[in-house]
Amino acid sequence: MQILNTTSLKNLYKSDYLAWYEMTLEQIKNNRLNDIDLDSLNEVLENLVRDTKRRGESYLRQIIIHLLLIQYWEAESINRRHWAAEIVNFRSELETDMTTNLRKHLNAEKENNYRKAIKYVIAKTGLKKNIFPDQCPYTLEQLIDDDWFSDTINIQF
């Protein structure tokens, strides 16, 4: 593989990020660390961290939304099995990315995501905000546990 200078690497990053990824990976494998475009690598890693956290929060929020729909939207209780299946899927997807640091992040952001989930559920259902607890009624462990559904939800597999 051709060795590029830092300016050429920066241009490659802007024009063909996949080729830049491959070139950077090759440099790391061959211990050519002085040739690495550190500015772009820093940007890539920051984006990776941000996107992983955002994806984790999105799955967590979807789990909360669907638990709230099951628990509070009595008029559409016919959809409970579908929503439960969605929860199983979101938990499975979240498990793929789960790390100790992501778990800490999700725990720190749980209440914020709960508030966002309530807003969504209210917009979707027309339910009133005052029926929902002020704080998330589920622990993070419950939210990510493949086998957990609240007793009030009464769904069993």
Short mmCIF file of N, CA and C in Angstrom, two decimals:
data_model
loop_
_atom_site.label_atom_id
_atom_site.label_comp_id
_atom_site.label_asym_id
_atom_site.label_seq_id
_atom_site.Cartn_x
_atom_site.Cartn_y
_atom_site.Cartn_z
N MET A 1 0.86 -1.18 0.00
CA MET A 1 0.00 0.00 0.00
C MET A 1 0.89 1.24 0.00
N GLN A 2 0.48 2.21 -0.75
CA GLN A 2 1.23 3.46 -0.94
C GLN A 2 1.28 4.27 0.36
N ILE A 3 2.43 4.86 0.67
CA ILE A 3 2.58 5.73 1.84
C ILE A 3 2.24 7.15 1.41
N LEU A 4 1.34 7.78 2.16
CA LEU A 4 0.91 9.15 1.85
C LEU A 4 1.37 10.08 2.97
N ASN A 5 1.62 11.33 2.60
CA ASN A 5 1.95 12.31 3.64
C ASN A 5 0.66 12.76 4.34
N THR A 6 0.81 13.52 5.41
CA THR A 6 -0.34 13.91 6.22
C THR A 6 -1.36 14.71 5.42
N THR A 7 -0.91 15.62 4.57
CA THR A 7 -1.83 16.42 3.76
C THR A 7 -2.61 15.51 2.81
N SER A 8 -1.92 14.58 2.19
CA SER A 8 -2.60 13.63 1.28
C SER A 8 -3.60 12.77 2.04
N LEU A 9 -3.24 12.36 3.25
CA LEU A 9 -4.16 11.57 4.07
C LEU A 9 -5.40 12.37 4.44
N LYS A 10 -5.22 13.64 4.79
CA LYS A 10 -6.37 14.49 5.12
C LYS A 10 -7.29 14.63 3.90
N ASN A 11 -6.70 14.79 2.73
CA ASN A 11 -7.50 14.89 1.50
C ASN A 11 -8.21 13.57 1.21
N LEU A 12 -7.52 12.45 1.45
CA LEU A 12 -8.13 11.14 1.26
C LEU A 12 -9.31 10.97 2.21
N TYR A 13 -9.15 11.40 3.45
CA TYR A 13 -10.23 11.31 4.44
C TYR A 13 -11.47 12.06 3.95
N LYS A 14 -11.26 13.23 3.37
CA LYS A 14 -12.38 14.04 2.89
C LYS A 14 -13.02 13.46 1.63
N SER A 15 -12.22 12.83 0.79
CA SER A 15 -12.75 12.36 -0.50
C SER A 15 -13.20 10.90 -0.48
N ASP A 16 -12.57 10.06 0.34
CA ASP A 16 -12.90 8.63 0.35
C ASP A 16 -12.58 8.07 1.73
N TYR A 17 -13.51 8.27 2.66
CA TYR A 17 -13.23 7.89 4.04
C TYR A 17 -12.96 6.39 4.19
N LEU A 18 -13.59 5.54 3.37
CA LEU A 18 -13.33 4.11 3.48
C LEU A 18 -11.88 3.78 3.12
N ALA A 19 -11.37 4.40 2.05
CA ALA A 19 -9.97 4.21 1.70
C ALA A 19 -9.07 4.74 2.82
N TRP A 20 -9.47 5.87 3.42
CA TRP A 20 -8.70 6.43 4.54
C TRP A 20 -8.69 5.45 5.71
N TYR A 21 -9.87 4.85 6.03
CA TYR A 21 -9.94 3.85 7.10
C TYR A 21 -8.96 2.71 6.83
N GLU A 22 -9.01 2.20 5.60
CA GLU A 22 -8.14 1.07 5.25
C GLU A 22 -6.67 1.45 5.35
N MET A 23 -6.32 2.64 4.88
CA MET A 23 -4.94 3.11 4.94
C MET A 23 -4.50 3.26 6.39
N THR A 24 -5.34 3.84 7.22
CA THR A 24 -5.00 4.05 8.63
C THR A 24 -4.87 2.70 9.34
N LEU A 25 -5.76 1.79 9.07
CA LEU A 25 -5.68 0.46 9.67
C LEU A 25 -4.37 -0.23 9.27
N GLU A 26 -4.00 -0.10 8.01
CA GLU A 26 -2.74 -0.68 7.52
C GLU A 26 -1.54 -0.04 8.23
N GLN A 27 -1.58 1.26 8.43
CA GLN A 27 -0.50 1.95 9.13
C GLN A 27 -0.38 1.44 10.57
N ILE A 28 -1.48 1.25 11.22
CA ILE A 28 -1.46 0.77 12.60
C ILE A 28 -0.92 -0.66 12.64
N LYS A 29 -1.42 -1.51 11.75
CA LYS A 29 -0.96 -2.91 11.71
C LYS A 29 0.54 -3.00 11.46
N ASN A 30 1.07 -2.09 10.67
CA ASN A 30 2.50 -2.10 10.34
C ASN A 30 3.33 -1.21 11.25
N ASN A 31 2.69 -0.76 12.34
CA ASN A 31 3.38 0.06 13.34
C ASN A 31 4.01 1.32 12.74
N ARG A 32 3.34 1.90 11.74
CA ARG A 32 3.80 3.16 11.15
C ARG A 32 3.00 4.30 11.79
N LEU A 33 3.12 4.42 13.08
CA LEU A 33 2.29 5.35 13.84
C LEU A 33 2.61 6.81 13.54
N ASN A 34 3.81 7.11 13.11
CA ASN A 34 4.17 8.49 12.77
C ASN A 34 3.51 8.95 11.48
N ASP A 35 3.01 8.01 10.68
CA ASP A 35 2.37 8.35 9.40
C ASP A 35 0.87 8.60 9.54
N ILE A 36 0.33 8.35 10.70
CA ILE A 36 -1.13 8.42 10.88
C ILE A 36 -1.60 9.88 10.88
N ASP A 37 -2.74 10.09 10.25
CA ASP A 37 -3.43 11.39 10.24
C ASP A 37 -4.21 11.48 11.56
N LEU A 38 -3.55 11.99 12.59
CA LEU A 38 -4.14 11.99 13.94
C LEU A 38 -5.37 12.88 14.06
N ASP A 39 -5.41 13.99 13.35
CA ASP A 39 -6.58 14.87 13.44
C ASP A 39 -7.84 14.15 12.96
N SER A 40 -7.72 13.49 11.83
CA SER A 40 -8.88 12.77 11.29
C SER A 40 -9.21 11.56 12.15
N LEU A 41 -8.19 10.87 12.65
CA LEU A 41 -8.43 9.72 13.52
C LEU A 41 -9.16 10.16 14.78
N ASN A 42 -8.77 11.29 15.34
CA ASN A 42 -9.45 11.84 16.50
C ASN A 42 -10.92 12.11 16.18
N GLU A 43 -11.19 12.70 15.04
CA GLU A 43 -12.57 12.98 14.63
C GLU A 43 -13.37 11.69 14.48
N VAL A 44 -12.77 10.69 13.86
CA VAL A 44 -13.44 9.40 13.67
C VAL A 44 -13.79 8.77 15.01
N LEU A 45 -12.85 8.78 15.93
CA LEU A 45 -13.10 8.17 17.24
C LEU A 45 -14.15 8.94 18.04
N GLU A 46 -14.10 10.27 17.98
CA GLU A 46 -15.13 11.07 18.65
C GLU A 46 -16.52 10.76 18.08
N ASN A 47 -16.60 10.66 16.75
CA ASN A 47 -17.88 10.33 16.11
C ASN A 47 -18.35 8.93 16.49
N LEU A 48 -17.42 7.99 16.57
CA LEU A 48 -17.77 6.62 16.94
C LEU A 48 -18.34 6.58 18.36
N VAL A 49 -17.70 7.26 19.28
CA VAL A 49 -18.18 7.31 20.66
C VAL A 49 -19.57 7.96 20.71
N ARG A 50 -19.71 9.11 20.05
CA ARG A 50 -21.00 9.82 20.04
C ARG A 50 -22.10 8.97 19.44
N ASP A 51 -21.81 8.34 18.30
CA ASP A 51 -22.83 7.53 17.62
C ASP A 51 -23.21 6.30 18.43
N THR A 52 -22.26 5.68 19.09
CA THR A 52 -22.56 4.51 19.92
C THR A 52 -23.44 4.91 21.09
N LYS A 53 -23.13 6.03 21.72
CA LYS A 53 -23.97 6.51 22.83
C LYS A 53 -25.37 6.87 22.33
N ARG A 54 -25.44 7.55 21.20
CA ARG A 54 -26.73 7.96 20.65
C ARG A 54 -27.58 6.73 20.29
N ARG A 55 -26.94 5.74 19.68
CA ARG A 55 -27.66 4.51 19.32
C ARG A 55 -28.15 3.79 20.58
N GLY A 56 -27.30 3.73 21.60
CA GLY A 56 -27.71 3.10 22.85
C GLY A 56 -28.88 3.83 23.50
N GLU A 57 -28.80 5.15 23.51
CA GLU A 57 -29.91 5.94 24.08
C GLU A 57 -31.19 5.73 23.27
N SER A 58 -31.07 5.65 21.97
CA SER A 58 -32.24 5.44 21.13
C SER A 58 -32.92 4.11 21.44
N TYR A 59 -32.14 3.04 21.57
CA TYR A 59 -32.72 1.75 21.92
C TYR A 59 -33.34 1.79 23.32
N LEU A 60 -32.65 2.42 24.27
CA LEU A 60 -33.19 2.53 25.62
C LEU A 60 -34.51 3.29 25.61
N ARG A 61 -34.55 4.41 24.89
CA ARG A 61 -35.78 5.21 24.80
C ARG A 61 -36.91 4.40 24.17
N GLN A 62 -36.60 3.62 23.14
CA GLN A 62 -37.63 2.79 22.51
C GLN A 62 -38.15 1.72 23.47
N ILE A 63 -37.28 1.17 24.28
CA ILE A 63 -37.72 0.19 25.28
C ILE A 63 -38.67 0.87 26.26
N ILE A 64 -38.31 2.04 26.73
CA ILE A 64 -39.16 2.77 27.67
C ILE A 64 -40.49 3.12 27.02
N ILE A 65 -40.46 3.63 25.81
CA ILE A 65 -41.70 3.97 25.09
C ILE A 65 -42.63 2.78 25.03
N HIS A 66 -42.10 1.65 24.62
CA HIS A 66 -42.96 0.48 24.44
C HIS A 66 -43.46 -0.08 25.78
N LEU A 67 -42.64 0.02 26.83
CA LEU A 67 -43.14 -0.37 28.14
C LEU A 67 -44.28 0.55 28.59
N LEU A 68 -44.12 1.84 28.34
CA LEU A 68 -45.19 2.79 28.70
C LEU A 68 -46.45 2.54 27.89
N LEU A 69 -46.31 2.26 26.61
CA LEU A 69 -47.48 1.96 25.78
C LEU A 69 -48.22 0.74 26.31
N ILE A 70 -47.47 -0.30 26.66
CA ILE A 70 -48.09 -1.51 27.20
C ILE A 70 -48.77 -1.21 28.53
N GLN A 71 -48.10 -0.47 29.38
CA GLN A 71 -48.59 -0.26 30.73
C GLN A 71 -49.74 0.75 30.81
N TYR A 72 -49.74 1.77 29.95
CA TYR A 72 -50.69 2.87 30.13
C TYR A 72 -51.73 3.05 29.03
N TRP A 73 -51.52 2.52 27.85
CA TRP A 73 -52.45 2.78 26.76
C TRP A 73 -53.46 1.65 26.64
N GLU A 74 -54.41 1.67 27.54
CA GLU A 74 -55.42 0.61 27.61
C GLU A 74 -56.27 0.51 26.34
N ALA A 75 -56.53 1.64 25.70
CA ALA A 75 -57.38 1.63 24.50
C ALA A 75 -56.78 0.80 23.37
N GLU A 76 -55.50 0.62 23.38
CA GLU A 76 -54.82 -0.14 22.32
C GLU A 76 -54.16 -1.40 22.89
N SER A 77 -54.74 -1.97 23.92
CA SER A 77 -54.12 -3.12 24.58
C SER A 77 -53.97 -4.32 23.64
N ILE A 78 -54.70 -4.32 22.55
CA ILE A 78 -54.58 -5.40 21.56
C ILE A 78 -53.16 -5.47 20.98
N ASN A 79 -52.44 -4.36 21.03
CA ASN A 79 -51.08 -4.30 20.47
C ASN A 79 -49.98 -4.70 21.46
N ARG A 80 -50.36 -5.10 22.65
CA ARG A 80 -49.37 -5.38 23.69
C ARG A 80 -48.33 -6.42 23.27
N ARG A 81 -48.74 -7.48 22.62
CA ARG A 81 -47.79 -8.52 22.19
C ARG A 81 -46.80 -7.95 21.17
N HIS A 82 -47.30 -7.14 20.25
CA HIS A 82 -46.42 -6.51 19.26
C HIS A 82 -45.39 -5.63 19.97
N TRP A 83 -45.85 -4.81 20.91
CA TRP A 83 -44.94 -3.91 21.62
C TRP A 83 -43.92 -4.71 22.44
N ALA A 84 -44.37 -5.82 23.03
CA ALA A 84 -43.45 -6.67 23.79
C ALA A 84 -42.38 -7.25 22.86
N ALA A 85 -42.79 -7.66 21.67
CA ALA A 85 -41.82 -8.19 20.70
C ALA A 85 -40.82 -7.11 20.30
N GLU A 86 -41.28 -5.88 20.15
CA GLU A 86 -40.38 -4.77 19.84
C GLU A 86 -39.37 -4.57 20.96
N ILE A 87 -39.82 -4.67 22.19
CA ILE A 87 -38.91 -4.53 23.34
C ILE A 87 -37.84 -5.61 23.29
N VAL A 88 -38.24 -6.83 23.00
CA VAL A 88 -37.27 -7.93 22.90
C VAL A 88 -36.23 -7.60 21.83
N ASN A 89 -36.68 -7.09 20.70
CA ASN A 89 -35.76 -6.73 19.62
C ASN A 89 -34.83 -5.59 20.03
N PHE A 90 -35.37 -4.53 20.64
CA PHE A 90 -34.53 -3.40 21.06
C PHE A 90 -33.50 -3.83 22.10
N ARG A 91 -33.90 -4.70 23.00
CA ARG A 91 -32.95 -5.20 24.00
C ARG A 91 -31.83 -5.98 23.33
N SER A 92 -32.19 -6.78 22.37
CA SER A 92 -31.19 -7.57 21.65
C SER A 92 -30.20 -6.66 20.92
N GLU A 93 -30.70 -5.64 20.26
CA GLU A 93 -29.84 -4.69 19.55
C GLU A 93 -28.94 -3.93 20.52
N LEU A 94 -29.51 -3.53 21.65
CA LEU A 94 -28.73 -2.80 22.65
C LEU A 94 -27.62 -3.67 23.23
N GLU A 95 -27.92 -4.94 23.42
CA GLU A 95 -26.92 -5.87 23.97
C GLU A 95 -25.69 -5.96 23.08
N THR A 96 -25.87 -5.80 21.77
CA THR A 96 -24.77 -5.88 20.82
C THR A 96 -23.69 -4.84 21.13
N ASP A 97 -24.10 -3.64 21.52
CA ASP A 97 -23.16 -2.55 21.78
C ASP A 97 -22.80 -2.39 23.25
N MET A 98 -23.44 -3.15 24.14
CA MET A 98 -23.31 -2.89 25.57
C MET A 98 -21.88 -3.13 26.07
N THR A 99 -21.39 -2.11 26.76
CA THR A 99 -20.10 -2.17 27.45
C THR A 99 -20.31 -1.55 28.83
N THR A 100 -19.32 -1.65 29.66
CA THR A 100 -19.40 -1.03 30.99
C THR A 100 -19.61 0.48 30.86
N ASN A 101 -18.86 1.13 29.97
CA ASN A 101 -19.01 2.58 29.82
C ASN A 101 -20.36 2.96 29.24
N LEU A 102 -20.86 2.19 28.28
CA LEU A 102 -22.18 2.50 27.73
C LEU A 102 -23.25 2.32 28.80
N ARG A 103 -23.12 1.29 29.61
CA ARG A 103 -24.08 1.06 30.70
C ARG A 103 -24.09 2.26 31.65
N LYS A 104 -22.91 2.76 32.01
CA LYS A 104 -22.82 3.94 32.89
C LYS A 104 -23.49 5.15 32.23
N HIS A 105 -23.21 5.34 30.93
CA HIS A 105 -23.80 6.46 30.21
C HIS A 105 -25.33 6.35 30.19
N LEU A 106 -25.83 5.16 29.88
CA LEU A 106 -27.29 4.97 29.81
C LEU A 106 -27.94 5.17 31.16
N ASN A 107 -27.28 4.74 32.22
CA ASN A 107 -27.82 4.96 33.55
C ASN A 107 -27.88 6.45 33.88
N ALA A 108 -26.83 7.18 33.49
CA ALA A 108 -26.79 8.63 33.73
C ALA A 108 -27.85 9.37 32.91
N GLU A 109 -28.18 8.84 31.74
CA GLU A 109 -29.12 9.51 30.83
C GLU A 109 -30.54 8.92 30.87
N LYS A 110 -30.76 7.97 31.78
CA LYS A 110 -32.06 7.28 31.82
C LYS A 110 -33.23 8.24 32.03
N GLU A 111 -33.12 9.14 32.99
CA GLU A 111 -34.23 10.06 33.28
C GLU A 111 -34.50 11.00 32.11
N ASN A 112 -33.46 11.47 31.47
CA ASN A 112 -33.62 12.32 30.29
C ASN A 112 -34.35 11.56 29.18
N ASN A 113 -33.99 10.32 28.98
CA ASN A 113 -34.65 9.52 27.96
C ASN A 113 -36.06 9.15 28.37
N TYR A 114 -36.30 8.99 29.65
CA TYR A 114 -37.66 8.76 30.14
C TYR A 114 -38.55 9.95 29.81
N ARG A 115 -38.05 11.16 30.06
CA ARG A 115 -38.85 12.37 29.74
C ARG A 115 -39.16 12.45 28.24
N LYS A 116 -38.17 12.13 27.42
CA LYS A 116 -38.39 12.12 25.97
C LYS A 116 -39.40 11.05 25.58
N ALA A 117 -39.33 9.90 26.23
CA ALA A 117 -40.27 8.81 25.94
C ALA A 117 -41.70 9.22 26.29
N ILE A 118 -41.86 9.90 27.43
CA ILE A 118 -43.19 10.35 27.83
C ILE A 118 -43.75 11.33 26.80
N LYS A 119 -42.93 12.26 26.33
CA LYS A 119 -43.39 13.21 25.31
C LYS A 119 -43.88 12.48 24.07
N TYR A 120 -43.14 11.47 23.66
CA TYR A 120 -43.54 10.69 22.48
C TYR A 120 -44.87 9.97 22.74
N VAL A 121 -44.97 9.31 23.87
CA VAL A 121 -46.18 8.55 24.18
C VAL A 121 -47.39 9.47 24.26
N ILE A 122 -47.23 10.64 24.85
CA ILE A 122 -48.33 11.61 24.93
C ILE A 122 -48.75 12.05 23.54
N ALA A 123 -47.76 12.34 22.68
CA ALA A 123 -48.08 12.77 21.31
C ALA A 123 -48.78 11.65 20.54
N LYS A 124 -48.38 10.42 20.75
CA LYS A 124 -48.94 9.28 20.01
C LYS A 124 -50.33 8.91 20.51
N THR A 125 -50.55 9.00 21.82
CA THR A 125 -51.76 8.43 22.41
C THR A 125 -52.79 9.45 22.87
N GLY A 126 -52.34 10.67 23.15
CA GLY A 126 -53.25 11.65 23.73
C GLY A 126 -53.42 11.49 25.23
N LEU A 127 -52.67 10.57 25.84
CA LEU A 127 -52.73 10.40 27.28
C LEU A 127 -52.23 11.66 27.97
N LYS A 128 -52.63 11.86 29.20
CA LYS A 128 -52.24 13.05 29.97
C LYS A 128 -50.94 12.79 30.72
N LYS A 129 -50.11 13.81 30.81
CA LYS A 129 -48.80 13.70 31.44
C LYS A 129 -48.89 13.28 32.90
N ASN A 130 -49.95 13.70 33.58
CA ASN A 130 -50.05 13.45 35.02
C ASN A 130 -50.27 11.97 35.38
N ILE A 131 -50.52 11.11 34.40
CA ILE A 131 -50.69 9.69 34.72
C ILE A 131 -49.34 8.97 34.86
N PHE A 132 -48.28 9.60 34.36
CA PHE A 132 -46.97 8.98 34.39
C PHE A 132 -46.20 9.40 35.63
N PRO A 133 -45.44 8.50 36.22
CA PRO A 133 -44.60 8.88 37.37
C PRO A 133 -43.61 9.97 36.98
N ASP A 134 -43.24 10.80 37.94
CA ASP A 134 -42.28 11.88 37.69
C ASP A 134 -40.90 11.33 37.32
N GLN A 135 -40.54 10.20 37.91
CA GLN A 135 -39.26 9.57 37.60
C GLN A 135 -39.51 8.21 36.96
N CYS A 136 -38.54 7.79 36.18
CA CYS A 136 -38.66 6.52 35.47
C CYS A 136 -38.95 5.39 36.48
N PRO A 137 -40.02 4.65 36.26
CA PRO A 137 -40.37 3.59 37.20
C PRO A 137 -39.56 2.30 37.02
N TYR A 138 -38.66 2.30 36.04
CA TYR A 138 -37.88 1.11 35.74
C TYR A 138 -36.40 1.37 36.01
N THR A 139 -35.73 0.39 36.56
CA THR A 139 -34.28 0.51 36.73
C THR A 139 -33.63 0.19 35.39
N LEU A 140 -32.39 0.59 35.22
CA LEU A 140 -31.67 0.25 34.00
C LEU A 140 -31.57 -1.27 33.86
N GLU A 141 -31.33 -1.95 34.96
CA GLU A 141 -31.22 -3.41 34.91
C GLU A 141 -32.51 -4.04 34.39
N GLN A 142 -33.66 -3.52 34.83
CA GLN A 142 -34.94 -4.02 34.33
C GLN A 142 -35.09 -3.73 32.84
N LEU A 143 -34.74 -2.52 32.46
CA LEU A 143 -34.92 -2.11 31.06
C LEU A 143 -34.13 -2.97 30.09
N ILE A 144 -32.95 -3.41 30.50
CA ILE A 144 -32.10 -4.17 29.57
C ILE A 144 -32.17 -5.68 29.79
N ASP A 145 -32.90 -6.13 30.80
CA ASP A 145 -33.02 -7.56 31.11
C ASP A 145 -33.97 -8.23 30.11
N ASP A 146 -33.43 -9.19 29.36
CA ASP A 146 -34.21 -9.88 28.33
C ASP A 146 -35.50 -10.51 28.84
N ASP A 147 -35.52 -10.90 30.09
CA ASP A 147 -36.67 -11.65 30.62
C ASP A 147 -37.60 -10.80 31.48
N TRP A 148 -37.29 -9.50 31.65
CA TRP A 148 -38.09 -8.71 32.58
C TRP A 148 -39.21 -7.96 31.88
N PHE A 149 -40.41 -8.11 32.42
CA PHE A 149 -41.55 -7.25 32.12
C PHE A 149 -42.24 -7.00 33.44
N SER A 150 -42.62 -5.77 33.68
CA SER A 150 -43.26 -5.39 34.93
C SER A 150 -44.47 -6.27 35.21
N ASP A 151 -44.68 -6.57 36.48
CA ASP A 151 -45.86 -7.35 36.86
C ASP A 151 -47.14 -6.66 36.42
N THR A 152 -47.14 -5.33 36.41
CA THR A 152 -48.33 -4.59 35.98
C THR A 152 -48.57 -4.75 34.48
N ILE A 153 -47.55 -5.13 33.77
CA ILE A 153 -47.69 -5.32 32.32
C ILE A 153 -48.25 -6.71 32.03
N ASN A 154 -47.87 -7.69 32.87
CA ASN A 154 -48.40 -9.04 32.78
C ASN A 154 -48.19 -9.69 31.42
N ILE A 155 -46.97 -9.67 30.95
CA ILE A 155 -46.61 -10.37 29.71
C ILE A 155 -45.61 -11.44 30.09
N GLN A 156 -45.89 -12.64 29.66
CA GLN A 156 -44.99 -13.75 29.96
C GLN A 156 -44.61 -14.46 28.68
N PHE A 157 -43.39 -14.97 28.64
CA PHE A 157 -42.91 -15.71 27.46
C PHE A 157 -42.72 -17.16 27.81
#
